[in-house]
Each structure stands twice: as structure tokens, then as C-alpha cells.
N, CA and C of each residue as an Amber inpcrd file, in Angstrom:
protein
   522
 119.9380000  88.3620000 101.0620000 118.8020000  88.3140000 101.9780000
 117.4960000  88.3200000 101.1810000 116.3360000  87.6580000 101.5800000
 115.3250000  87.6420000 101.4910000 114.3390000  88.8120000 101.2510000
 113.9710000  89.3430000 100.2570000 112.8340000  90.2380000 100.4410000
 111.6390000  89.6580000 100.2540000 110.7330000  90.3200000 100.9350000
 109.0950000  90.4100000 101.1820000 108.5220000  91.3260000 100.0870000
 108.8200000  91.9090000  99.0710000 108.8200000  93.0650000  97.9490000
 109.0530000  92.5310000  96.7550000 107.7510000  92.9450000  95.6900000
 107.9850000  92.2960000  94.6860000 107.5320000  93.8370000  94.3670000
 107.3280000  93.4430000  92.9000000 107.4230000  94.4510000  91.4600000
 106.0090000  95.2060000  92.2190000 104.9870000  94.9820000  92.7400000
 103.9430000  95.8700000  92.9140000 103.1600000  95.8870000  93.9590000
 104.0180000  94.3530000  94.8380000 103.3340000  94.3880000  96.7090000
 104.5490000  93.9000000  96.9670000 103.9370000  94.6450000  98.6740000
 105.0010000  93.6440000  99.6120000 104.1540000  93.5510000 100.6710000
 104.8570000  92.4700000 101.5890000 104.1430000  91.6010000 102.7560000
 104.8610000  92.3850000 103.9040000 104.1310000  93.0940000 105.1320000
 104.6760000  93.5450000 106.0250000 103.7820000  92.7230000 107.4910000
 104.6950000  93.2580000 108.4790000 103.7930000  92.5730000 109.6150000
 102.5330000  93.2120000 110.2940000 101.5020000  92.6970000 110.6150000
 100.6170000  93.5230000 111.2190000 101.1460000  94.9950000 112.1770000
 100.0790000  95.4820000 112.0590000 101.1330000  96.4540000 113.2420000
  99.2740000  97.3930000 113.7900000  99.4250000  98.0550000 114.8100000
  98.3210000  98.6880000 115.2390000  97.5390000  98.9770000 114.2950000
  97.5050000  99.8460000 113.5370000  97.0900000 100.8850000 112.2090000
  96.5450000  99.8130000 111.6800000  96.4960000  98.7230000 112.2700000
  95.3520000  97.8660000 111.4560000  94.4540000  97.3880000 111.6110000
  94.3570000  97.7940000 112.8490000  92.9100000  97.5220000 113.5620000
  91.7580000  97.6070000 112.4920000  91.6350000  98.9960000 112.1150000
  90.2470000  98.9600000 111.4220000  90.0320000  98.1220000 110.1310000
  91.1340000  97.6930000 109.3230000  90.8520000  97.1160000 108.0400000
  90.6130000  95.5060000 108.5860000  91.6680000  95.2970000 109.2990000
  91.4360000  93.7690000 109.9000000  89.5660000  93.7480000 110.7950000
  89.2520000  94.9220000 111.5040000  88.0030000  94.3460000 111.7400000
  86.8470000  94.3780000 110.5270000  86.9400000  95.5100000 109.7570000
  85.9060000  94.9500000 108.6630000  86.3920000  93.5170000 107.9100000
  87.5200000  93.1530000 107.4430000  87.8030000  92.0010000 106.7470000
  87.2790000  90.8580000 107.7490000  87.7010000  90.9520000 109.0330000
  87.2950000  89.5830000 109.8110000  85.4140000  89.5980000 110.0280000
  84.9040000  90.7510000 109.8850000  83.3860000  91.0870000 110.3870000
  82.5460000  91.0920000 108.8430000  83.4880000  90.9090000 107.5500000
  82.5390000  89.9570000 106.5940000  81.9100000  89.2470000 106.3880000
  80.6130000  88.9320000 106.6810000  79.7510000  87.5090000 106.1710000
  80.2400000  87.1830000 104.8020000  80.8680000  87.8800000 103.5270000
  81.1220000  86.8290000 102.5100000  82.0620000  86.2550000 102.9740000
  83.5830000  86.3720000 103.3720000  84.5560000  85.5610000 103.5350000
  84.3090000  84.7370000 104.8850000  83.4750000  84.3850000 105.5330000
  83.1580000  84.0040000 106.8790000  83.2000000  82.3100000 106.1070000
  83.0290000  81.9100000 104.9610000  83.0780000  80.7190000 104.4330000
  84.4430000  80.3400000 104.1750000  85.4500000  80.7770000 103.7570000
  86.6340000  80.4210000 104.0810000  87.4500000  80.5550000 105.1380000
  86.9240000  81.6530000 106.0360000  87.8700000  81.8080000 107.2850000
  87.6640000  80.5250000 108.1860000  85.9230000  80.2010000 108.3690000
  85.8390000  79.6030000 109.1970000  85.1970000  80.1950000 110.2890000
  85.1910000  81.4390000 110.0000000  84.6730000  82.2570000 111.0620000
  83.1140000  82.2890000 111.0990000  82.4640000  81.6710000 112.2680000
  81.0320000  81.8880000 112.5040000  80.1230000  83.3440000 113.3500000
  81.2670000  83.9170000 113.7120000  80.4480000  85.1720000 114.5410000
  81.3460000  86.5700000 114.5410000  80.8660000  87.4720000 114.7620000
  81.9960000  88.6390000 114.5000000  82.6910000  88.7580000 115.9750000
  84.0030000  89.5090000 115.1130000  84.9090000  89.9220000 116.4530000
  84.5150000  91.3800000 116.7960000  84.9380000  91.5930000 117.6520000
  85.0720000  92.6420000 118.5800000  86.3870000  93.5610000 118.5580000
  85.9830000  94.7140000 118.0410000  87.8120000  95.7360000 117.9680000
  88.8970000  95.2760000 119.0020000  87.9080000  94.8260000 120.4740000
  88.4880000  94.2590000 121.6520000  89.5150000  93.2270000 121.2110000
  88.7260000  92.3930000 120.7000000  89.2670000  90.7880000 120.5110000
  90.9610000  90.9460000 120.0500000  90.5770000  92.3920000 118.2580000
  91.2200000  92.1280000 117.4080000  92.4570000  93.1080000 117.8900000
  92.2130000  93.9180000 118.7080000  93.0690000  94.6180000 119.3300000
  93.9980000  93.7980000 120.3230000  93.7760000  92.7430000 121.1640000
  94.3640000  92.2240000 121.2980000  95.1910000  91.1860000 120.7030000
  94.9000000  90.7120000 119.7650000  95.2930000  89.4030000 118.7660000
  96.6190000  90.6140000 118.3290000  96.2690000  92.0300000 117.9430000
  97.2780000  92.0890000 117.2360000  98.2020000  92.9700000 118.3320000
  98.2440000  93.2480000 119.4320000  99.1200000  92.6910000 120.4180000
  99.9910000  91.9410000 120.4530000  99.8060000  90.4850000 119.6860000
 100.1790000  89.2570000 120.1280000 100.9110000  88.8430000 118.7790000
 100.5390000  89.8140000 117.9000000 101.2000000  88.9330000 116.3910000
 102.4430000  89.1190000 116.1740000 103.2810000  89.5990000 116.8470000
 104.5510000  89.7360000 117.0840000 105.6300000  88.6440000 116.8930000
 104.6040000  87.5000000 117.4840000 105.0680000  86.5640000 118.5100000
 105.8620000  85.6970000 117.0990000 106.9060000  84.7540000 117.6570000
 107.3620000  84.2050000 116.4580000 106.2980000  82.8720000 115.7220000
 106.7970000  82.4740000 114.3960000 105.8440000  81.5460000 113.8330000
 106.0500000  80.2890000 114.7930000 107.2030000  79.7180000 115.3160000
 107.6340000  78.6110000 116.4430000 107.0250000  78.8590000 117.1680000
 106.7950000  79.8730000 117.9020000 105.5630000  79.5130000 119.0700000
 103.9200000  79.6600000 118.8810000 103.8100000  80.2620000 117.6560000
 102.0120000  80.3220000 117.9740000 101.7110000  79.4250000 116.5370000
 102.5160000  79.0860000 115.5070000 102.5970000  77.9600000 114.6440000
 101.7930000  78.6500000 113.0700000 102.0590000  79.9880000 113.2940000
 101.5020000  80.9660000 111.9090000 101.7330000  82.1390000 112.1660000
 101.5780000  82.6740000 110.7390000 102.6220000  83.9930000 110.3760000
 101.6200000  84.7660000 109.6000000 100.5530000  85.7740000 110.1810000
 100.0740000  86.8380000 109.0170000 100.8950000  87.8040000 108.9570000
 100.6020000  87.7920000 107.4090000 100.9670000  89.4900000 106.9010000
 100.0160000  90.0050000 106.0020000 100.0050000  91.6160000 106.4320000
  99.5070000  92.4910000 105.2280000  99.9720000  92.5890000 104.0660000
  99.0970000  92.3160000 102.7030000  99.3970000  92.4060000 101.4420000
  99.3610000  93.9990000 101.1500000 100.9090000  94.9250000 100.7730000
 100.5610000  96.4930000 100.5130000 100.9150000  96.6700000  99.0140000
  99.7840000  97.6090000  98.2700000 100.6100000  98.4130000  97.5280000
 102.2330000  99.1070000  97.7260000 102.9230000  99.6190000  96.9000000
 103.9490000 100.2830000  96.7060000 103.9900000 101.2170000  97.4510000
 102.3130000 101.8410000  97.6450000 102.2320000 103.3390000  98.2550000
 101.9950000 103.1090000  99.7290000 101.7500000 101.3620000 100.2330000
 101.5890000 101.1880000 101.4750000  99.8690000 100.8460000 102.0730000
  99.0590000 100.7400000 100.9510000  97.6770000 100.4510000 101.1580000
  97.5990000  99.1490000 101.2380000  97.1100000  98.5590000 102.4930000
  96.9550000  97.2450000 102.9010000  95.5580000  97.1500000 101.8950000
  96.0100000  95.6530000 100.7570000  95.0850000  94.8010000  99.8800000
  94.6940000  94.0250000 100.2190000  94.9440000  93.2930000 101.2700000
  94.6490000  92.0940000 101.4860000  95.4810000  91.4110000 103.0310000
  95.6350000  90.3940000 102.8280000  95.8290000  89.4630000 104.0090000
  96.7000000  87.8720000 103.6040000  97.3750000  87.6720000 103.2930000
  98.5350000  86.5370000 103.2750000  98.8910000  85.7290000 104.3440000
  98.6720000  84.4160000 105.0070000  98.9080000  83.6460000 106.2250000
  99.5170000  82.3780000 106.3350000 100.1610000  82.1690000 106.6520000
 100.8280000  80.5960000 106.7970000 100.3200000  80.1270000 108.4030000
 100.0280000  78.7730000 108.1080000  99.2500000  78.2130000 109.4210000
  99.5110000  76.8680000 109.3320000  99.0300000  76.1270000 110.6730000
  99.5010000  74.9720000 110.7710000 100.9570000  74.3330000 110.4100000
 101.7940000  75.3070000 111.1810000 102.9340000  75.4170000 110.7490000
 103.5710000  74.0500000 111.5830000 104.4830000  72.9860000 110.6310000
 104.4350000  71.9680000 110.9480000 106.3610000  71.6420000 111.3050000
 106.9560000  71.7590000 111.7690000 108.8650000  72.0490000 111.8360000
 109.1140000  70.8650000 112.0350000 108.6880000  69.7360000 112.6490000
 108.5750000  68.5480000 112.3260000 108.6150000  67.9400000 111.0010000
 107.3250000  68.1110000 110.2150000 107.1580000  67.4120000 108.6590000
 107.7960000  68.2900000 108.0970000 107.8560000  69.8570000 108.0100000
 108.6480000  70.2790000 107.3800000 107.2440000  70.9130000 105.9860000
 106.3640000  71.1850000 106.6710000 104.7000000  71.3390000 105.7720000
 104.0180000  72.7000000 106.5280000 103.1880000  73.5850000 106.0900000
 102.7190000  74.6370000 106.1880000 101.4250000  75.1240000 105.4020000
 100.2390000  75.6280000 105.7600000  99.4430000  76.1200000 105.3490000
  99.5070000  77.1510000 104.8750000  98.6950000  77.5530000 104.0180000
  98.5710000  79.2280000 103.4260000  97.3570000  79.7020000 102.9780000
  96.8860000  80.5960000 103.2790000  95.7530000  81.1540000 103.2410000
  95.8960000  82.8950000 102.3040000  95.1570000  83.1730000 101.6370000
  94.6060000  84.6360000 101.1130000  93.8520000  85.1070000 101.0820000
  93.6050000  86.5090000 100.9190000  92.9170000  86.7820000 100.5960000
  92.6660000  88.4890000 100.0640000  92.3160000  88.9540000  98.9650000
  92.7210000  90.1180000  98.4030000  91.6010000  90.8880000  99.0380000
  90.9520000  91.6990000  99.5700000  89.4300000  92.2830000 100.3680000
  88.5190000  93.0010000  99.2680000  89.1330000  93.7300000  98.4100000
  88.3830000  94.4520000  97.3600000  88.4360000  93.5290000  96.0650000
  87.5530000  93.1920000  95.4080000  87.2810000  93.0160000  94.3440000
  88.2280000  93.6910000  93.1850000  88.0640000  95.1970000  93.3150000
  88.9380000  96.1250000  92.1370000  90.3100000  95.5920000  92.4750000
  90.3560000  95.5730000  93.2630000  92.2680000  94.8130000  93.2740000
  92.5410000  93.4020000  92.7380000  91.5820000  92.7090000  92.6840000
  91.6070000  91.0200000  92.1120000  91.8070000  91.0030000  90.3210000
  92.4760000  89.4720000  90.2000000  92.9500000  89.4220000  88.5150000
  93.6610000  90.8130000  88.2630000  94.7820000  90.8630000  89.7260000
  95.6370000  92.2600000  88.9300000  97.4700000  91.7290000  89.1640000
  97.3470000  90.4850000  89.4460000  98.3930000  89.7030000  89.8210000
  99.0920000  90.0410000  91.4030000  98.2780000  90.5680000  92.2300000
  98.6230000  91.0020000  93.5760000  98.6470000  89.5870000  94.0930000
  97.4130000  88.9910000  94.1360000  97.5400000  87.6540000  94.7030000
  98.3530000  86.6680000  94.3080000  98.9280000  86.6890000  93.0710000
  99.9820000  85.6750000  92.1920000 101.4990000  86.2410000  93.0270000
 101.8010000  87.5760000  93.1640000 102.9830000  88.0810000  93.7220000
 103.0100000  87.8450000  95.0050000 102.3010000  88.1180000  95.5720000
 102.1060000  87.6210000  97.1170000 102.0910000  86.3650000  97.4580000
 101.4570000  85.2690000  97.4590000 101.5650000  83.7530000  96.7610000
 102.7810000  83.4790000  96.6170000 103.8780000  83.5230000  95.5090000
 105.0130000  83.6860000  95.1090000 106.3440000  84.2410000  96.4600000
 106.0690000  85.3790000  96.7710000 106.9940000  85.7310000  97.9520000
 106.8600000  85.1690000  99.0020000 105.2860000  84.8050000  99.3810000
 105.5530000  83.9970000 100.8370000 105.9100000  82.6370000 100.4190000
 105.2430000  82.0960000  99.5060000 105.9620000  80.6650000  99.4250000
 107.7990000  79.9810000  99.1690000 107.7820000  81.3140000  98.5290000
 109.3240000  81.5110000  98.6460000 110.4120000  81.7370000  99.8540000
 109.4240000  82.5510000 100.8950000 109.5950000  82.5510000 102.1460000
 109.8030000  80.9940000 103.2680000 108.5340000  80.6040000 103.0410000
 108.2230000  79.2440000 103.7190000 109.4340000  78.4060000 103.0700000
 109.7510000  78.2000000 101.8820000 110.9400000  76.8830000 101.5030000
 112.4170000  77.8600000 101.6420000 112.6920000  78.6800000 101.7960000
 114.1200000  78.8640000 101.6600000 114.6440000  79.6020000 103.1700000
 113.4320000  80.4340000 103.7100000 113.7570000  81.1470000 105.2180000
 113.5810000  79.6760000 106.1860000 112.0180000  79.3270000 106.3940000
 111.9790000  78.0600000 107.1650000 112.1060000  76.8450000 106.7820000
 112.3600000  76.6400000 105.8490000 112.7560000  75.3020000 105.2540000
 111.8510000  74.0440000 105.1180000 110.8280000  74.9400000 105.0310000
 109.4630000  73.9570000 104.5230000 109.7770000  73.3280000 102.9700000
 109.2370000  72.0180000 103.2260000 109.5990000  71.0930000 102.3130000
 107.9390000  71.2500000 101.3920000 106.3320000  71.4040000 101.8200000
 105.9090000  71.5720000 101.2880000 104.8290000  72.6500000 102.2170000
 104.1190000  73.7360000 100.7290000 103.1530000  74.3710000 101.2890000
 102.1430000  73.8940000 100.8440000 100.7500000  73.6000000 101.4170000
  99.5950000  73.4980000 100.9950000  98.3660000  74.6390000 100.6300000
  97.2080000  74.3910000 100.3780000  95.9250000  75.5330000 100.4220000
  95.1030000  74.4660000 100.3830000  93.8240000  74.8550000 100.8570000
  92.6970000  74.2800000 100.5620000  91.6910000  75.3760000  99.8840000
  91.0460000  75.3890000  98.7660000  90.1040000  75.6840000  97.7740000
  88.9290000  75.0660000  97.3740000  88.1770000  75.8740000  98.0990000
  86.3930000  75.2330000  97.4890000  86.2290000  75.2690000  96.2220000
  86.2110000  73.6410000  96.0920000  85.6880000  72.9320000  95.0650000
  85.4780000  74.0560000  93.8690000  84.0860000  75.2170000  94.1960000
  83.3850000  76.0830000  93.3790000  84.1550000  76.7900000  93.0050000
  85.4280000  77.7080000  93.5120000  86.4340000  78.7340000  93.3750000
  87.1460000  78.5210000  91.6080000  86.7550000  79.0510000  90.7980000
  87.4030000  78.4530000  89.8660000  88.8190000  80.0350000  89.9870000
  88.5600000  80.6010000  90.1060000  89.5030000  81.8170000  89.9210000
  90.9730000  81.2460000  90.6010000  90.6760000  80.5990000  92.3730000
  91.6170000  80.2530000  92.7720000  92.3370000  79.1530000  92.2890000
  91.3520000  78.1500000  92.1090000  91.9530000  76.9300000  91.7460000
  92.7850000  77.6760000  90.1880000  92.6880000  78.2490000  89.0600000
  93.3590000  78.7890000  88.2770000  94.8590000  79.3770000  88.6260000
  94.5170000  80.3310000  89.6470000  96.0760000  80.8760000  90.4640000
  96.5970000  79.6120000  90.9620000  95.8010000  79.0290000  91.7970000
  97.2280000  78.1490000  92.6210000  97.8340000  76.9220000  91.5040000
  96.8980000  76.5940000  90.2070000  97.2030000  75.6610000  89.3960000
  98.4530000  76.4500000  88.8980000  98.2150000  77.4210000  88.4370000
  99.2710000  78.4500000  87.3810000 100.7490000  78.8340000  88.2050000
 100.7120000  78.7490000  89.2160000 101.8810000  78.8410000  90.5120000
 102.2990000  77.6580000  90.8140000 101.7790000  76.7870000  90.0170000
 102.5730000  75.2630000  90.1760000 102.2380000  74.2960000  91.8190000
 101.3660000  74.7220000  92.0900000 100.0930000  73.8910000  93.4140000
  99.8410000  72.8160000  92.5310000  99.6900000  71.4400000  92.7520000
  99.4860000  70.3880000  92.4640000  98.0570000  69.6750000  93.4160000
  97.1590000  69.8780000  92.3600000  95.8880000  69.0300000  93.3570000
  96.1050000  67.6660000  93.4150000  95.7340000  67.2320000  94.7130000
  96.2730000  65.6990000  95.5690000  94.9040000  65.4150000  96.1540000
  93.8820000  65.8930000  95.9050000  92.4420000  65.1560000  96.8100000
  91.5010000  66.4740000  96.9000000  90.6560000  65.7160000  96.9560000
  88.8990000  66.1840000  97.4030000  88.6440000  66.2950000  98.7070000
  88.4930000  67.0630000  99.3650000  87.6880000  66.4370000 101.0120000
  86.1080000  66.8740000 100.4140000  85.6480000  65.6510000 100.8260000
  84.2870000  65.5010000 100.4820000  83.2650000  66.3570000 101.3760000
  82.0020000  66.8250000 101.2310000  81.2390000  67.8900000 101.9290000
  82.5050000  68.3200000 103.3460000  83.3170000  68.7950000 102.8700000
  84.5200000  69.4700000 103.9300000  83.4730000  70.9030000 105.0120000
  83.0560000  71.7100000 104.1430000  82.7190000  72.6670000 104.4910000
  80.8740000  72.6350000 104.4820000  80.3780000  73.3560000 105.4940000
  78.8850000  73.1760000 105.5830000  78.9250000  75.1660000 105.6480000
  78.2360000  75.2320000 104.6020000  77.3770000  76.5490000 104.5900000
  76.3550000  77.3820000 103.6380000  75.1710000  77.7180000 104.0970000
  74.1650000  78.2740000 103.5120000  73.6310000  77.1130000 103.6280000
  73.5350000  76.4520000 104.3430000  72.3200000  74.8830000 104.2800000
  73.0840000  73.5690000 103.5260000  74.4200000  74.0140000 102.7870000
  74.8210000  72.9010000 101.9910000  76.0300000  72.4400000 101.9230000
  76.5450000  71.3890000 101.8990000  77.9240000  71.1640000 102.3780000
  78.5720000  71.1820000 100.9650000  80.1280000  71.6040000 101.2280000
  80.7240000  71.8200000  99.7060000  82.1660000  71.1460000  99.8750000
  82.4550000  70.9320000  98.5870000  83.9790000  69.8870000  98.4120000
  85.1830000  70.9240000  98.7940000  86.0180000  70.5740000  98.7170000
  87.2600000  71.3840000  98.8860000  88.0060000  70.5340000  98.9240000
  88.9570000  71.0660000  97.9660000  89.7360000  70.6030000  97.3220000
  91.2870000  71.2380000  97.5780000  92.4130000  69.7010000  98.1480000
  93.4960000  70.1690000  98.8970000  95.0730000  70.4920000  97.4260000
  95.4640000  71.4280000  97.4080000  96.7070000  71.8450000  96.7050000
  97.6330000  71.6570000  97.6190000  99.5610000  71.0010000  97.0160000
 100.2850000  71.1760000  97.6310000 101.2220000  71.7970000  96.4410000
 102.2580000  72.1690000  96.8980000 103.9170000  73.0620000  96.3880000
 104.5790000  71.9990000  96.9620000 105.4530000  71.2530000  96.4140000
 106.4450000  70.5630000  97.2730000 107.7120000  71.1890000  96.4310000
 108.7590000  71.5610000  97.2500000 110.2650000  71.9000000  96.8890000
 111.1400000  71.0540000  96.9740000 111.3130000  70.8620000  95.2980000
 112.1090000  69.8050000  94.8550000 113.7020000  70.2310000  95.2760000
């Protein structure tokens, strides 16, 4: 069987007790440029969403999980989206919340287990990411994890007054 547990995280499912870390992470103006997110949520909102995250990846078409320490301290946030059972293709998203936890290989282990997840549990043939252009840290991880860049989307993203490249990675399982 499959574990979600590596040498120094594991990926668990949302669960109540997370209300508060999920609303400061979603109520960030820095990460509001990769989420996509233009306005803050509401404990309301997020209290209900995680209600709902239960639900399987087949019906709502994505899968978060909490990134934990050993000792159980949610680091971060791990997501597969645009989940495709048709093509047999899947999105993935990260993100570590503290700084002091980054370049400590949390995000490389996490990365690693869910993508391992996506090709051998659901039988995704490939995972993707998208990475702004500017990100050199990421583009480094997902290069070093064997992500293969395949294209530019040109001014993809508009923010702070200026539109920026982003740049699409795939994993395909040979």
C-alpha cells in the first residue's frame, strides 16, 4: 500500500483544526499571486469549504492536503487540480507558508509523494505545475524532480500593474 509519509512529512487530509492556518494562508496578499485569489475569505467561507473536502477527487476534480511535520505541524499546503480521468493529466500546486521551513527539502518530499500518488493510486499519465517565469527557487525544485518545461504562457498572470510569464512543467510516467 501506498503511503502519504516520507522521511520528514506527510500529507494528511484537511480536517476542522484547520480552519485557522488555512484562513491566514488563504488571507495572504503575498501568495494571492499564485493562488489567484483576489479578495479575502471569510472563516465562514473556509469553514464551509472544509466541510466539503471530504468529498472524493471524481467528483469535485481536486485533492488538498496538509503538508505535516513528524510532530504533526501543518507546513504547508499540497493540491492536485484540474483533475482530468479522461486524459489521464492533473495539476499540482504548493506551497510551504513559512519561509524558515523552505530549502529544507519539505517541498521536494511532498512533491515526490503526491506525484507518486497521482501516477500509481489514480493512474495519471501526466502531472503538470505552472511557475512564474521569476520563481527561480521553484523552477530549480520542479527541474531537479524531473518536471520537464514544455512552454511559456506569455503575460499569463497580471499583477502589481504588470503582467508576468509563466511558465508550464509536466512529469509524464513513462
Amino acid at each position: 500500500m501506498l503511503s502519504l509519509k516520507g522521511e520528514q512529512i506527510y500529507l494528511r487530509a484537511l480536517e476542522p483544526k484547520d480552519l485557522d492556518f488555512l484562513y491566514d494562508l488563504e488571507n495572504n496578499p503575498e501568495i494571492w499571486e499564485i493562488s489567484g485569489t483576489t479578495s479575502p475569505y471569510s472563516k465562514h467561507v473556509l469553514q464551509l469549504y472544509l466541510e466539503n473536502a471530504h468529498k472524493d477527487i471524481y467528483e469535485v476534480k481536486q485533492l488538498r492536503l496538509c503538508i505535516c511535520n513528524l510532530k504533526g505541524v501543518v507546513l504547508g499546503l499540497i493540491d492536485l487540480f484540474d483533475f482530468d480521468p479522461k486524459n489521464l493529466r492533473v495539476g499540482m500546486g504548493i506551497i510551504v507558508s513559512q519561509k524558515m521551513d523552505r530549502n529544507k527539502g519539505v517541498g521536494a518530499e511532498a512533491l515526490e509523494i503526491l506525484t507518486n500518488y497521482a501516477f500509481s493510486v489514480l493512474g495519471m499519465r501526466q502531472v503538470y505545475v505552472n511557475v512564474l517565469e521569476e520563481n527561480a527557487p521553484s523552477i530549480h525544485l520542479f527541474s531537479k524532480l524531473g518536471f520537464v518545461k514544455v512552454g511559456i504562457k506569455k503575460d499569463w498572470i497580471y499583477s502589481n500593474g504588470a503582467f508576468k510569464n509563466e511558465i508550464l512543467f509536466q512529469k509524464i510516467n513513462n
